[in-house]
Coordinates of C-alpha atoms in Angstrom, one line a residue:
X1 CA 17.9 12.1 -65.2
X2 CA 16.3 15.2 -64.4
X3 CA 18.1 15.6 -60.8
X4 CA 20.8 12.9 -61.1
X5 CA 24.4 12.3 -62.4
X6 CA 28.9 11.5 -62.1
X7 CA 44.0 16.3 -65.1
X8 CA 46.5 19.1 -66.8
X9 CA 50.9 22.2 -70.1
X10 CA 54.3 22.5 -71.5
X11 CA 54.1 23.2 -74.8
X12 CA 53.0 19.9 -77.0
X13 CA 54.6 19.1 -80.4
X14 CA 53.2 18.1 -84.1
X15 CA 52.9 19.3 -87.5
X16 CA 49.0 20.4 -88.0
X17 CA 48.4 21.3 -84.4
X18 CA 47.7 24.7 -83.2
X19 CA 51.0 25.6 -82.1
X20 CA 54.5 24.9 -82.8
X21 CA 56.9 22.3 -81.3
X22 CA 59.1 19.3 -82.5
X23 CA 57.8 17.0 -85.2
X24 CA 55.7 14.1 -84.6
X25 CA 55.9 11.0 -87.1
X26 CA 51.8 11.0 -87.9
X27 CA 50.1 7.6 -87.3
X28 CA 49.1 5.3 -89.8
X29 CA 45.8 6.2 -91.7
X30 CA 43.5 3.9 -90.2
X31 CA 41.5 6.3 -88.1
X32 CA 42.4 6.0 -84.9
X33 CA 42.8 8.9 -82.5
X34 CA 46.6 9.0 -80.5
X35 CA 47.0 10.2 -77.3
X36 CA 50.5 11.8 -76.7
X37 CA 52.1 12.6 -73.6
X38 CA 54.5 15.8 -73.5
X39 CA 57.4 13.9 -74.3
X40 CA 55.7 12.8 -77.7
X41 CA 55.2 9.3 -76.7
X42 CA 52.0 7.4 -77.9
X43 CA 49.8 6.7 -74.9
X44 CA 46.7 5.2 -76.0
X45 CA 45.0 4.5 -79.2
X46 CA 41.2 5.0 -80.0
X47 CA 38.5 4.8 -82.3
X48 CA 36.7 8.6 -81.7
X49 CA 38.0 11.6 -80.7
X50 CA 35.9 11.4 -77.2
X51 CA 37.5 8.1 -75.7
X52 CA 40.6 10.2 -76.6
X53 CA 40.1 13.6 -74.9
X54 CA 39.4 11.6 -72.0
X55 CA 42.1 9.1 -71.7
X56 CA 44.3 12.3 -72.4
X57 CA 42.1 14.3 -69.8
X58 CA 42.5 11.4 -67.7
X59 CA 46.2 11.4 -67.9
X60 CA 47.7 14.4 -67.8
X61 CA 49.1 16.3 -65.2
X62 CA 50.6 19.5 -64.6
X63 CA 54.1 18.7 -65.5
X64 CA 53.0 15.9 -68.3
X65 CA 50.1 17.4 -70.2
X66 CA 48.6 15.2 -72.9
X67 CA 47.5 16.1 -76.0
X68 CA 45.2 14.1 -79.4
X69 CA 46.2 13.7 -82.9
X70 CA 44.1 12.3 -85.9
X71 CA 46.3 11.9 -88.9
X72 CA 48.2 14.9 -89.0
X73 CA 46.1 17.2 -86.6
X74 CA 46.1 18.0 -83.0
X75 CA 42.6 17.7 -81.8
X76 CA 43.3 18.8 -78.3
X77 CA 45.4 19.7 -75.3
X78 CA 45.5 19.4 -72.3
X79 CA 45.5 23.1 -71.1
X80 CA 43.5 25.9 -69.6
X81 CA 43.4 28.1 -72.0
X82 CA 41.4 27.2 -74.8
X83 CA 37.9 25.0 -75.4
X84 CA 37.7 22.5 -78.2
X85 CA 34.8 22.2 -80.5
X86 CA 33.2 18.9 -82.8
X87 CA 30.4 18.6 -85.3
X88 CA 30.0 14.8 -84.9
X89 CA 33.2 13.7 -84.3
X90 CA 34.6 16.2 -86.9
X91 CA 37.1 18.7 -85.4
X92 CA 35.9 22.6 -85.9
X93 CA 38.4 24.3 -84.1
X94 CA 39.4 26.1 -81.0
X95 CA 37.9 29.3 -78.7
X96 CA 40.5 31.5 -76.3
X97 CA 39.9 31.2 -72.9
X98 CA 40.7 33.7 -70.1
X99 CA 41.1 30.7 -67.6
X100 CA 40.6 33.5 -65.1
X101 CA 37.4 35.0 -66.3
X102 CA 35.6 32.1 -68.4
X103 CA 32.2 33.9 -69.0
X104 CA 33.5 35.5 -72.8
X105 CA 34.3 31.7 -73.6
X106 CA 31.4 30.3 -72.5
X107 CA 29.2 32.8 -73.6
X108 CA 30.5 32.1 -77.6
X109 CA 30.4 28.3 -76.4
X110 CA 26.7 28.6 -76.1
X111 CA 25.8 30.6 -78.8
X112 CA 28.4 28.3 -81.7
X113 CA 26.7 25.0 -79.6
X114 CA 23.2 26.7 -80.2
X115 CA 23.6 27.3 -83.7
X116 CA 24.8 23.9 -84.1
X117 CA 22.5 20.7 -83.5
X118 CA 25.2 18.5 -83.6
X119 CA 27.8 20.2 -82.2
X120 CA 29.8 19.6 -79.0
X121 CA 32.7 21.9 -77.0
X122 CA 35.1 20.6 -74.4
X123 CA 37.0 22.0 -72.2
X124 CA 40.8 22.2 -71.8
X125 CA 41.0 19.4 -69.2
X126 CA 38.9 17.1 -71.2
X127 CA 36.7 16.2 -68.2
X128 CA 33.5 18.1 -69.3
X129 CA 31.7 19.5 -71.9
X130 CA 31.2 23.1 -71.9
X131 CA 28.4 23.5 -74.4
X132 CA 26.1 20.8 -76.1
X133 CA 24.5 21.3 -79.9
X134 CA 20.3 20.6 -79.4
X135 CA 17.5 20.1 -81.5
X136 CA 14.3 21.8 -80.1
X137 CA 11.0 21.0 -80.4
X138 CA 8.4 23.2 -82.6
X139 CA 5.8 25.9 -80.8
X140 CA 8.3 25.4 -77.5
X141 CA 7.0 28.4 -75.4
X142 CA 8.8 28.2 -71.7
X143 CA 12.5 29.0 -71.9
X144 CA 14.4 30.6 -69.6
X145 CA 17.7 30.8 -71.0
X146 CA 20.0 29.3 -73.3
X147 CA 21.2 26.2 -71.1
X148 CA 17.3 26.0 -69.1
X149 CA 16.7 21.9 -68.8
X150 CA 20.5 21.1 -70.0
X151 CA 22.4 18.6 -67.8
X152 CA 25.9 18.5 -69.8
X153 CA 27.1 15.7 -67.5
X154 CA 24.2 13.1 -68.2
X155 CA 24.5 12.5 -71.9
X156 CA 22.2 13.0 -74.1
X157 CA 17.9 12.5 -73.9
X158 CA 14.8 13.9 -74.6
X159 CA 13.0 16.6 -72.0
X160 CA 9.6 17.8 -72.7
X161 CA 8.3 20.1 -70.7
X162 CA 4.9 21.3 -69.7
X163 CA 4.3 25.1 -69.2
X164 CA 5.3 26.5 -65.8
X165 CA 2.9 28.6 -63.3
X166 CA 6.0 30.6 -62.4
X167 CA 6.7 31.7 -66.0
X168 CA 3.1 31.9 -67.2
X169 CA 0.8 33.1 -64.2
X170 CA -2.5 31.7 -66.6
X171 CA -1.4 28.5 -66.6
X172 CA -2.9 26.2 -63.6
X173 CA -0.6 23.4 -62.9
X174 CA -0.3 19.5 -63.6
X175 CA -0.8 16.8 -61.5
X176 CA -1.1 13.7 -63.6
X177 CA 0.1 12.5 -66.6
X178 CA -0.3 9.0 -68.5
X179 CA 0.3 7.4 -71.8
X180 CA 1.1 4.3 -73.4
X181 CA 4.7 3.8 -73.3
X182 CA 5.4 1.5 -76.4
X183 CA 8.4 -0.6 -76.5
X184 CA 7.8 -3.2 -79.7
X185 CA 10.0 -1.2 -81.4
X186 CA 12.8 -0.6 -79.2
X187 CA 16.1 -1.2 -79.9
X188 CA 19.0 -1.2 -76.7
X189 CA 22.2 -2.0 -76.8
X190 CA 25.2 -1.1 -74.0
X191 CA 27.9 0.9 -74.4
X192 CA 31.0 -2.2 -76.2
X193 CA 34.0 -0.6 -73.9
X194 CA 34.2 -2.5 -70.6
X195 CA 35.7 0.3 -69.5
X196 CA 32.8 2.3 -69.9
X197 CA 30.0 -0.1 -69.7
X198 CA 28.5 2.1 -66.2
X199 CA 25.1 3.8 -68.1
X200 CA 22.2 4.3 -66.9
X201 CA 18.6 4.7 -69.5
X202 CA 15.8 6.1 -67.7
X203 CA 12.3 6.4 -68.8
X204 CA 10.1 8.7 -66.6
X205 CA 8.2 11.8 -65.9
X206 CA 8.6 14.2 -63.2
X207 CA 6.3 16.6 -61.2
X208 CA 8.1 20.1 -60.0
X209 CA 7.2 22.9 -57.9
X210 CA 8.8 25.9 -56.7
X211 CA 9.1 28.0 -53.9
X212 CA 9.4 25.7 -52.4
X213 CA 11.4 23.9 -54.6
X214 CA 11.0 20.0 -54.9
X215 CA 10.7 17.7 -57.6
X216 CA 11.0 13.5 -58.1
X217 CA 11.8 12.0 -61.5
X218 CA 8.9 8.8 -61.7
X219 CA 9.9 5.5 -63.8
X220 CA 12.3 3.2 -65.2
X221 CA 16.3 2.8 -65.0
X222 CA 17.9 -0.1 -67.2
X223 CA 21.7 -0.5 -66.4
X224 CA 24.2 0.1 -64.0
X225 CA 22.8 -2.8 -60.9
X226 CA 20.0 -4.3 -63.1
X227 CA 19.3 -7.4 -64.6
X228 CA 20.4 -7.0 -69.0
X229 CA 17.3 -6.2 -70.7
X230 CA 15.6 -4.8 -67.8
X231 CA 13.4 -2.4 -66.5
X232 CA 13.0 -1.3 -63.0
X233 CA 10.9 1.3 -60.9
X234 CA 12.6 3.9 -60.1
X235 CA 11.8 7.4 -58.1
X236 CA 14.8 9.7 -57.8
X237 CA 13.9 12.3 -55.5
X238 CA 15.2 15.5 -54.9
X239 CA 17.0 15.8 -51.8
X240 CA 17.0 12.0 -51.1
X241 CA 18.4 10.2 -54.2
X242 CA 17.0 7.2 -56.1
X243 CA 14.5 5.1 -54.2
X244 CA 13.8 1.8 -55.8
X245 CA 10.7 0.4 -55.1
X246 CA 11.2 -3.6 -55.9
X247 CA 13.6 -5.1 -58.2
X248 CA 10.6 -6.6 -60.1
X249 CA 10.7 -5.6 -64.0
X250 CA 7.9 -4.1 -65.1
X251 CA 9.3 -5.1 -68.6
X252 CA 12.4 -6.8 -70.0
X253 CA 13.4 -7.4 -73.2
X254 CA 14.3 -10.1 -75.4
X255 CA 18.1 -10.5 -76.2
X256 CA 19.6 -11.4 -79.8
X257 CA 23.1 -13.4 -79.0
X258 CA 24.1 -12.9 -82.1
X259 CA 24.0 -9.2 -83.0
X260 CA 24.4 -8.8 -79.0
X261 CA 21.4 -6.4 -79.0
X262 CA 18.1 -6.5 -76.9
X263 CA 14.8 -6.1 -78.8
X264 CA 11.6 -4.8 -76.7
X265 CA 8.3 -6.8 -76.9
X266 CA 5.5 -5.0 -74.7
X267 CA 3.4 -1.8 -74.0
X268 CA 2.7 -0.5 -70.8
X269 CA 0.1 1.6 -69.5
X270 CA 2.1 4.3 -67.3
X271 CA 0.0 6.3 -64.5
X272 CA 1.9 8.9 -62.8
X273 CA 0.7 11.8 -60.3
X274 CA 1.0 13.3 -57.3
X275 CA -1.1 13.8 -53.8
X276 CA -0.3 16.8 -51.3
X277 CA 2.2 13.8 -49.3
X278 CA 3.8 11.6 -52.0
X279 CA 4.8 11.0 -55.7
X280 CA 2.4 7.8 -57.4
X281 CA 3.1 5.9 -60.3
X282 CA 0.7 2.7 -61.4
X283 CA 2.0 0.9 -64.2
X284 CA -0.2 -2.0 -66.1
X285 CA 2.2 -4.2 -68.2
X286 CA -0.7 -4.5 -71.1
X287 CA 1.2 -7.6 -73.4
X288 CA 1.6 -9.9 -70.0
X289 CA -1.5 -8.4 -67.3
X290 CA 1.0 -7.5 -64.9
X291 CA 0.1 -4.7 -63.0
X292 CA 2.6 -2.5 -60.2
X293 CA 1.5 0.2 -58.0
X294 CA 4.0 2.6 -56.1
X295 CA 4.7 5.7 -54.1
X296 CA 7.1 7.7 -52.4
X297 CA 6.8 10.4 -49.8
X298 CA 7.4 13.8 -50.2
X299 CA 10.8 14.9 -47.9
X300 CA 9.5 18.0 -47.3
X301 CA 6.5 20.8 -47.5
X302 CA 7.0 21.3 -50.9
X303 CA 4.1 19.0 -52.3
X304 CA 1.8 20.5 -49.3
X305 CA 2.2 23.8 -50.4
X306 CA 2.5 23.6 -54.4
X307 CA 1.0 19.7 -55.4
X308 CA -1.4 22.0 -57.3
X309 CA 1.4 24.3 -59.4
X310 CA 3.2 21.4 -60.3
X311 CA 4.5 21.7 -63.6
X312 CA 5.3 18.2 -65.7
X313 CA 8.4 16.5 -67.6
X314 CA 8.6 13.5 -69.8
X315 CA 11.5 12.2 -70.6
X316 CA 13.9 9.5 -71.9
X317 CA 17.5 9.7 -71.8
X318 CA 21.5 7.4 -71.6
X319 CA 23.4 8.3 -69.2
X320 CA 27.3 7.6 -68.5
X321 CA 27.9 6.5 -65.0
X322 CA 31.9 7.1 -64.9
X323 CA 34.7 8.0 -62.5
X324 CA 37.2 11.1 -62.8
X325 CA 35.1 13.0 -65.5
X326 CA 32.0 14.6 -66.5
X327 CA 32.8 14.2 -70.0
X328 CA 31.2 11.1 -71.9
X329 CA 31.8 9.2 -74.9
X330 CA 29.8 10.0 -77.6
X331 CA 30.8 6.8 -79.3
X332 CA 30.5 4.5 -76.8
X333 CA 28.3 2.1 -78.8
X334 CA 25.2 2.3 -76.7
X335 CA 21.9 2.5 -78.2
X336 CA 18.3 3.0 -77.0
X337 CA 15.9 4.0 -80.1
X338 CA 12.4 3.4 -81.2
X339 CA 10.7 4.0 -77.4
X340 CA 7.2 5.4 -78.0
X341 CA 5.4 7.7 -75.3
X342 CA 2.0 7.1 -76.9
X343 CA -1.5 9.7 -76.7
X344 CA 0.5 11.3 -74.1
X345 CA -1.8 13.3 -71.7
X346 CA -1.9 15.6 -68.4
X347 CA -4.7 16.7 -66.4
X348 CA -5.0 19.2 -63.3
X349 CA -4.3 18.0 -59.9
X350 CA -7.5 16.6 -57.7
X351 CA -7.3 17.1 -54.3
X352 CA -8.0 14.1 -52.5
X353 CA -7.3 11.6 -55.4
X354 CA -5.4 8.6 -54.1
X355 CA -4.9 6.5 -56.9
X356 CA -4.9 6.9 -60.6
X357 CA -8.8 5.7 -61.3
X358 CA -9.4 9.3 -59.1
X359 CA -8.3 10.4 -62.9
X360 CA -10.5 8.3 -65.0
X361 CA -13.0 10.9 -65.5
X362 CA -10.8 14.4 -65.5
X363 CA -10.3 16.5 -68.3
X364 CA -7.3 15.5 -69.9
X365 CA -5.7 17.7 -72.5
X366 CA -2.7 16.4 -75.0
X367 CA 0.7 16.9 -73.9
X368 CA 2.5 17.5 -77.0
X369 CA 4.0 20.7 -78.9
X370 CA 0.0 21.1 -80.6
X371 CA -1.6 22.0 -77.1
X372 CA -0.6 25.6 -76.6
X373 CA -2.6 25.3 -72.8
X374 CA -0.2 22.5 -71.8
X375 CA 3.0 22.5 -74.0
X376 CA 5.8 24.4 -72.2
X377 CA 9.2 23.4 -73.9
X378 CA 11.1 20.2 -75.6
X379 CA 14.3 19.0 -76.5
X380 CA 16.9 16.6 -77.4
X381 CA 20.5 17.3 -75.7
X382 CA 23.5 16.1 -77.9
X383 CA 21.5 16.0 -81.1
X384 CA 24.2 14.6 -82.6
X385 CA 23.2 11.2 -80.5
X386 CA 19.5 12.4 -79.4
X387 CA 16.4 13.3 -81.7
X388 CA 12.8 12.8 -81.2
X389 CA 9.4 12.9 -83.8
X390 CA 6.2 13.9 -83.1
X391 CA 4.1 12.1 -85.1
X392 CA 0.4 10.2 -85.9
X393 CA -0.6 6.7 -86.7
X394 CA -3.5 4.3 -86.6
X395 CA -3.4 4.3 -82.8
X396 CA -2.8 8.2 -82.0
X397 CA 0.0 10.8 -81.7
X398 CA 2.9 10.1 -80.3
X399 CA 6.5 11.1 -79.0
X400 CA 9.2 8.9 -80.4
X401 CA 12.9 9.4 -78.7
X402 CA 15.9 7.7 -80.2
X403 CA 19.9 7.9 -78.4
X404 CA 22.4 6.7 -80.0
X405 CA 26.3 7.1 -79.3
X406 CA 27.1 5.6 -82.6
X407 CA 28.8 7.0 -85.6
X408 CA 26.1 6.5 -88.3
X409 CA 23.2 7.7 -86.0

């Protein structure tokens, strides 16, 4: 989510690793990824090169250091002075790191990760990624640097920005946003390792402002504390946390037993703005009638001063919930693809407007990559898991987001 989200070497052994040291018998060829400790004894066994990294990360210490082997090749260890990068799960090699000046390391991190959609780098420790492969969306405008809107820590999910007064002067601020969010064609599964079953999916769309700076992400979370297959308000504001509103569902899906999968069924009509005292969000559940209305206040002055600057997100996104790392698996099995954000649409902020109908007759321009006036900046982090399309059909544009920490995604 936009403000959310949550060790070490004496020289390791093995034919095909990057250094020298005594010979390791290889594993059998079925695939798995060993972790080794420093006195070449098998650990743990997985079935991607993340679960691996961070078992080994997990592990290690400063007088047993860990390392990874697939076949015949050391993927990693555990040390300070080198990164590790991956296209998919497909080992590309190693960067030098000065562990005492980082910044030449991170820099090429960036720049390989930026040339590479699907590419991922991890650190030495293997409890974070330093640099994430993404696939940005066409006629982005608003970018203010290489890692601007990238949370490494939260898994992968698609950000969509509107434009920002602070960058662009000309451009007059958000304070509403709707569409249709359409899940008939959703697809969610949880992560299959009990050990790593803690994620959180979170559909929403936040309102910003700066100076002062405040912002509160406005939707859903399904996971972590929820009932399966559901869908629950959520506002996670900055400087307080998440604030949940009721444990009602707005939606919840319909399980398969059988392929141990849950299949969405409704469309919602999602309302969110903001007054010069709180963040609003009405939601009409349009397949069962159901209709929700909430708010939370502002903490501080920021809304006061800057509800009209605001600038807007929508977003969906998986995120790992998990203890001792930053790093996540990117095979851990979940899925969340197919979620429509339908005729999304912003309009300017109204001052006195108290509840969405205050809307109904605004001007309300598109906000998609086509509306130069609105459209800021998009993305999908981890394109190796994330990807989006921006497409038309019978009922309008749309913004389709699909995450997936499979294999064949």
């Amino acid at each position: 989510m936009a403000t959310t989200m949550a060790f070490y070497c004496a020289a390791c052994g093995g034919a095909g690793g990057e250094s020298g040291g005594p010979a390791v018998t290889p594993p059998a060829a079925d695939g798995k990824y060993i972790v080794y400790d420093a006195s070449d004894s098998v650990k743990y066994e997985a079935d991607n090169p993340f679960s691996a990294i961070i078992q080994a990360g997990k592990m290690s210490t400063r007088s047993n250091r860990h390392y990874v082997k697939h076949g015949e090749q050391r993927i990693f260890k555990h040390t300070s002075d080198k990164y590790y990068k991956f296209l998919g799960s497909e080992y590309a090699g190693a960067i030098e790191v000065d562990a005492k000046n980082t910044a030449k390391a991170d820099a090429e991190a960036d720049a390989w990760a930026g040339k590479n959609p699907t590419g991922y780098v991890v650190n030495g420790t293997g409890n974070k990624y330093i640099a994430l492969g993404r696939k940005v969306m066409p006629d982005s405008q608003t970018v203010t640097g290489a890692t601007f809107g990238m949370e490494l820590f939260s898994g992968s999910y698609m950000y969509a920005y509107t434009k920002r007064n602070d960058a662009d002067p000309s451009f007059d601020g958000v304070g509403y946003i709707e569409c249709t969010l359409d899940f008939t064609g959703v697809t969610f599964k949880y992560p299959k390792s009990d050990t790593e079953k803690d994620w959180n999916a979170y559909i929403f769309t936040n309102f910003f402002t700066t100076s002062p700076w405040g912002s509160c992400d406005i939707g859903f979370i399904n996971g972590t504390g929820s009932v399966p297959g559901s869908w629950t308000p959520i506002f996670n504001l900055a400087g307080r946390g998440m604030v949940a509103p009721s444990l009602e569902p707005v939606t919840v899906m319909r399980y398969d037993e059988a392929t141990d999968t849950y299949y969405g069924t409704d469309r919602l009509r999602f309302r969110t703005y903001v007054t010069r005292k709180a963040y609003c969000m009405e939601i009409e559940n349009l397949t069962t009638g159901k209709q929700f209305t909430f708010s939370v206040d502002c903490v501080d002055n920021a809304l006061e001063k800057k509800a009209d600057k605001a600038f807007g997100l929508l977003a969906a996104s998986y995120c790992p919930v998990l203890s001792q790392t930053e790093m996540w698996n990117a095979r851990s099995g979940a899925v969340f693809t197919g979620l429509k954000f339908r005729n999304p649409t912003t309009a300017q902020f109204i001052e006195g407007a108290t509840c969405a109908d205050d809307y109904a007759a605004a001007e309300k321009t598109a906000f998609l990559p086509s509306e130069p006036s609105v459209f800021g900046y998009g993305f999908a982090q981890g394109a190796d898991n994330s990807s989006y399309t921006i497409g038309t059909d019978e009922e309008g544009t749309y913004i389709e987001t699909d995450i997936s920490y499979t294999e064949e995604f």
